[in-house]
Tab-separated table of C-alpha atoms in Angstrom:
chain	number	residue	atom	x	y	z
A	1	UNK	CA	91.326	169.506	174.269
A	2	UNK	CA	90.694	166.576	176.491
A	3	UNK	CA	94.228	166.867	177.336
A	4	UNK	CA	93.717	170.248	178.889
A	5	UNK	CA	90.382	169.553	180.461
A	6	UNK	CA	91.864	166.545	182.128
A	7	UNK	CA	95.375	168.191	183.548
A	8	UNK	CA	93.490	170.663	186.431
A	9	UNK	CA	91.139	167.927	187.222
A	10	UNK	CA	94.207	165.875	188.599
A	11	UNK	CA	95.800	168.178	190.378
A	12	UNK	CA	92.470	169.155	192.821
A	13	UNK	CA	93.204	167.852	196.347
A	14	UNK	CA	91.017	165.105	198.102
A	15	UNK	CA	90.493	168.097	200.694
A	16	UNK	CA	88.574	169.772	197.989
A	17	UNK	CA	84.507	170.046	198.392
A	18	UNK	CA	84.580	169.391	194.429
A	19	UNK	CA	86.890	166.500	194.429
A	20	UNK	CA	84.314	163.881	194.002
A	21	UNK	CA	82.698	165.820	191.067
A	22	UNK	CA	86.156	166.292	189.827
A	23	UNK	CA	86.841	162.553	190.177
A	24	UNK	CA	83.716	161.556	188.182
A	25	UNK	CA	84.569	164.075	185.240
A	26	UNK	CA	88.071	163.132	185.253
A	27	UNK	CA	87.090	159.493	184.376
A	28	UNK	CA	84.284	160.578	181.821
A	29	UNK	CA	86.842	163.107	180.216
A	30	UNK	CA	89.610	160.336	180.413
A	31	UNK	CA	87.255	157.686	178.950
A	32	UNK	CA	86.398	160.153	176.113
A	33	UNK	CA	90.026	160.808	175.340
A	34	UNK	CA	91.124	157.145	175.021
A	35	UNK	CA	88.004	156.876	172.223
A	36	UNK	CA	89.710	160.180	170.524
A	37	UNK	CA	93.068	158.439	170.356
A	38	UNK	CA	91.589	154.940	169.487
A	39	UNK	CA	89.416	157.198	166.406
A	40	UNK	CA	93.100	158.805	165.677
A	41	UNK	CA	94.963	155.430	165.260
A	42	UNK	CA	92.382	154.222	163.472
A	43	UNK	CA	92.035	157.254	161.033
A	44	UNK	CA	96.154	157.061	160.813
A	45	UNK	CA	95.694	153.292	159.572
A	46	UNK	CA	93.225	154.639	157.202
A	47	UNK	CA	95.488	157.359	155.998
A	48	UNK	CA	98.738	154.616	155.846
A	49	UNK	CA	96.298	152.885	153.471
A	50	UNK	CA	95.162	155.432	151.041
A	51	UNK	CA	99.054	156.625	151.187
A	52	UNK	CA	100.643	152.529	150.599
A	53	UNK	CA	97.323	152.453	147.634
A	54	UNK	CA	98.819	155.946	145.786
A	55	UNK	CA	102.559	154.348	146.054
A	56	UNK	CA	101.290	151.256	144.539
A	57	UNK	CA	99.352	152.722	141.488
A	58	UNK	CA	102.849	154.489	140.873
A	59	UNK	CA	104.699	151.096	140.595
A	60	UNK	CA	101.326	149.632	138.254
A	61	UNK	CA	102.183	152.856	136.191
A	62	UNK	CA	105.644	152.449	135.628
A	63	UNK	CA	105.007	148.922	135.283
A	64	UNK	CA	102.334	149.635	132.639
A	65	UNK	CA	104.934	151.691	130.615
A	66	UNK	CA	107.283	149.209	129.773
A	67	UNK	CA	105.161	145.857	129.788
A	68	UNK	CA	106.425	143.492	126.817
A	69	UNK	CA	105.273	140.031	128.016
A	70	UNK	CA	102.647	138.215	129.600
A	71	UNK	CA	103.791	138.179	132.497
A	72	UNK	CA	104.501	141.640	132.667
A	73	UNK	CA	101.044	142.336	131.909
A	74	UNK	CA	100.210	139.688	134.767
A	75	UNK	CA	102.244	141.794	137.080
A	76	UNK	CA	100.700	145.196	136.379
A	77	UNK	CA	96.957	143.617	136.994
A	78	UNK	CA	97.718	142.211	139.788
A	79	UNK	CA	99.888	145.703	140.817
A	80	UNK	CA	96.353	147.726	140.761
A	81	UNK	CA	94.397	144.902	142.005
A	82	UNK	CA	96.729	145.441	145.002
A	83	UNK	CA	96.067	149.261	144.833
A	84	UNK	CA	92.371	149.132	144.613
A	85	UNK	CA	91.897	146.361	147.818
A	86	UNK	CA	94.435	148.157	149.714
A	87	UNK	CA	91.305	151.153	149.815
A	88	UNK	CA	88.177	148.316	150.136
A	89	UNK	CA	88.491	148.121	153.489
A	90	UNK	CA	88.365	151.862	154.246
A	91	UNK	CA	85.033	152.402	156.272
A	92	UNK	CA	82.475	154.956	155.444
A	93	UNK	CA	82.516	156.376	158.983
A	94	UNK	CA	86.090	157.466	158.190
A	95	UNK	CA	87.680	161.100	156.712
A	96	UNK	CA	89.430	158.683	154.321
A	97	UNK	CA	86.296	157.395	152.635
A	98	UNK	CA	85.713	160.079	150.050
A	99	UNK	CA	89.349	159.967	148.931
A	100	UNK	CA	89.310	155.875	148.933
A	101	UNK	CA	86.262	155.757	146.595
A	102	UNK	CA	87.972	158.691	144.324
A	103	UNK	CA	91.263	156.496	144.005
A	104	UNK	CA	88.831	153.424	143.828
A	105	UNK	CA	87.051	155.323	140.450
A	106	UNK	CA	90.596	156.033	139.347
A	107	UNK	CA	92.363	152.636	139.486
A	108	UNK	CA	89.361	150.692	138.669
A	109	UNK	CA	89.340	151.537	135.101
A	110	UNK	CA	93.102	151.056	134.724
A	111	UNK	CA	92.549	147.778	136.733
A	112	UNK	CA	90.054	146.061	133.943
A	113	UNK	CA	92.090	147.583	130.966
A	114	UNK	CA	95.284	145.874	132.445
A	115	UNK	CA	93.286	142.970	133.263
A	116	UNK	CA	92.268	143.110	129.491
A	117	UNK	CA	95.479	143.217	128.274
A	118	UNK	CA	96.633	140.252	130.099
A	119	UNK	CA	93.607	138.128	128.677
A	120	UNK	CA	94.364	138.949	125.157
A	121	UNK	CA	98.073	138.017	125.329
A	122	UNK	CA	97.121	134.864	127.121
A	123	UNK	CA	94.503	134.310	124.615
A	124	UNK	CA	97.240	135.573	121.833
A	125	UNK	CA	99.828	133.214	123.745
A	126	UNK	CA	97.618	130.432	123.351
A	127	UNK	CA	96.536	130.814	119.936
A	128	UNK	CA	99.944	130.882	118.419
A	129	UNK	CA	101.218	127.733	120.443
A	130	UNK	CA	98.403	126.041	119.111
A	131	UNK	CA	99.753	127.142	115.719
A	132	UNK	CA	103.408	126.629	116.001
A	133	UNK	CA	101.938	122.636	117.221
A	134	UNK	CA	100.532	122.335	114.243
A	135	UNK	CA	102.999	123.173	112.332
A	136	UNK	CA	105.205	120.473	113.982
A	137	UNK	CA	101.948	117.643	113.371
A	138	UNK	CA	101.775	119.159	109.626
A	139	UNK	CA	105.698	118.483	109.392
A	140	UNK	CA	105.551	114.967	111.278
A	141	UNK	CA	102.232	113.973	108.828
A	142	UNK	CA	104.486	115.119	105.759
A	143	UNK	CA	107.669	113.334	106.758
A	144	UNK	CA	105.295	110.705	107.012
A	145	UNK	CA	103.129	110.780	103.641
A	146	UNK	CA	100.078	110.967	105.378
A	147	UNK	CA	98.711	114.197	103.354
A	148	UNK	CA	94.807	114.371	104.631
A	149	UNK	CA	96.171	115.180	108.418
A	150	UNK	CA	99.350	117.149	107.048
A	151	UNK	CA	96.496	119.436	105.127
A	152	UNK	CA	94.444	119.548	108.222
A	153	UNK	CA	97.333	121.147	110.680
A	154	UNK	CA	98.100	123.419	107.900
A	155	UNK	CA	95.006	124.245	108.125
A	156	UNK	CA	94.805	124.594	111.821
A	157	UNK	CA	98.263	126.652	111.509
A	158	UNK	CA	96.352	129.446	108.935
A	159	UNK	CA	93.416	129.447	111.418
A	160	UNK	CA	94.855	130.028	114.387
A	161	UNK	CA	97.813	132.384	112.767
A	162	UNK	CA	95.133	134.353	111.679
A	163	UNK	CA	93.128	134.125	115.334
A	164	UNK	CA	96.205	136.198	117.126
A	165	UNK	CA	94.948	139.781	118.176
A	166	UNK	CA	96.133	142.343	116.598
A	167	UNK	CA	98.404	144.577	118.278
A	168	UNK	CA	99.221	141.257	120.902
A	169	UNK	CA	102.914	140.600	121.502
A	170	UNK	CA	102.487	137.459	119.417
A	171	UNK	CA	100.797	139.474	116.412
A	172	UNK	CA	104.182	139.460	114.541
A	173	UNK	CA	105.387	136.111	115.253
A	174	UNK	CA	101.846	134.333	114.095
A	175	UNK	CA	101.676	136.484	110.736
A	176	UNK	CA	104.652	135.424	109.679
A	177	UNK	CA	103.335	132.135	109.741
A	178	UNK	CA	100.975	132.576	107.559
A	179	UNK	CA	102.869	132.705	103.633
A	180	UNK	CA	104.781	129.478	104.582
A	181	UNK	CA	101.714	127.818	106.192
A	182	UNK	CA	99.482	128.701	103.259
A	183	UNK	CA	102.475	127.631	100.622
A	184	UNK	CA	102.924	124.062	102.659
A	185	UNK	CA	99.070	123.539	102.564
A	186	UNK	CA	99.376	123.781	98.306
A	187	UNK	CA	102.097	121.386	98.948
A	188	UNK	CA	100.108	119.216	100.711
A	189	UNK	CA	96.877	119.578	98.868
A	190	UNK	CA	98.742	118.323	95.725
């Protein structure tokens, strides 16, 4: 609409009685379109944003659906925490606000329950290295005679076997850890 307001103003003759007038609306209506324009980029960027956000909650999806390691589960938090700052920035002056803070809502959620899931198998991770390095102290105190600290890494092995979350990639690996830990520790008790 500037557009059209500004195209007769420019083509009214400096012979014109309203050529001055014309002159002084012609850089008002001018001035007024370069904000419209400047609001339009900026509204585009805004629009790019909440569009790059959606693509990358697809890729935290798929990645979600066939996550089997840590790092896999590293790579799908950090996939939505890319989604969800992608929209921070998003002003509230802009259209694009009220469809930011609805993806915002949305990823948020899957955001902490990835970030969740990454904790436990570190945690899980953790837990059952601790375990398996006990077993090899246990092993080294045996080959060794030294019973007291072979009993206390079994020991450590059984506690920290039995330590793994549930339902953590590691889950399988530290229970079956458990029988021969808890047979050695007899072993070593005696």
């Amino acid at each position: 609409l500037w557009r059209q307001a500004i195209s007769p103003l420019e083509t009214i003759n400096r012979d014109n009685e309203i050529y001055q007038l014309a002159q002084k609306k012609l850089k008002n209506y001018r001035d007024n379109l370069r904000l419209v324009n400047a609001q339009l980029l900026r509204e585009d960027r805004w629009s790019k944003k909440i569009t790059s956000a959606k693509a990358v909650s697809l890729v935290a999806q798929r990645r979600q659906g066939t996550a089997k390691t840590l790092q896999d589960w590293q790579k799908v938090e950090s996939t939505w925490q890319v989604a969800v700052n992608a929209l921070k920035p998003i002003p509230v002056k802009s259209s694009a606000y009220t469809d930011a803070q609805k993806l915002i809502s949305e990823y948020k959620p899957r955001l902490l329950a990835a970030r969740n899931r990454s904790t436990k198998e570190l945690m899980a991770e953790r837990t059952y290295q601790k375990a398996v390095n006990a077993v090899s102290l246990a092993k080294r105190y045996e080959r060794k005679n030294q019973w007291q600290g072979a009993v206390e890494q079994w020991q450590i092995v059984l506690n920290s076997a039995k330590q793994v979350a549930n339902n953590s990639l590691y889950s399988i690996k530290a229970e079956k850890l458990i029988v021969p830990a808890s047979n050695s520790l007899e072993k070593a008790r005696d």
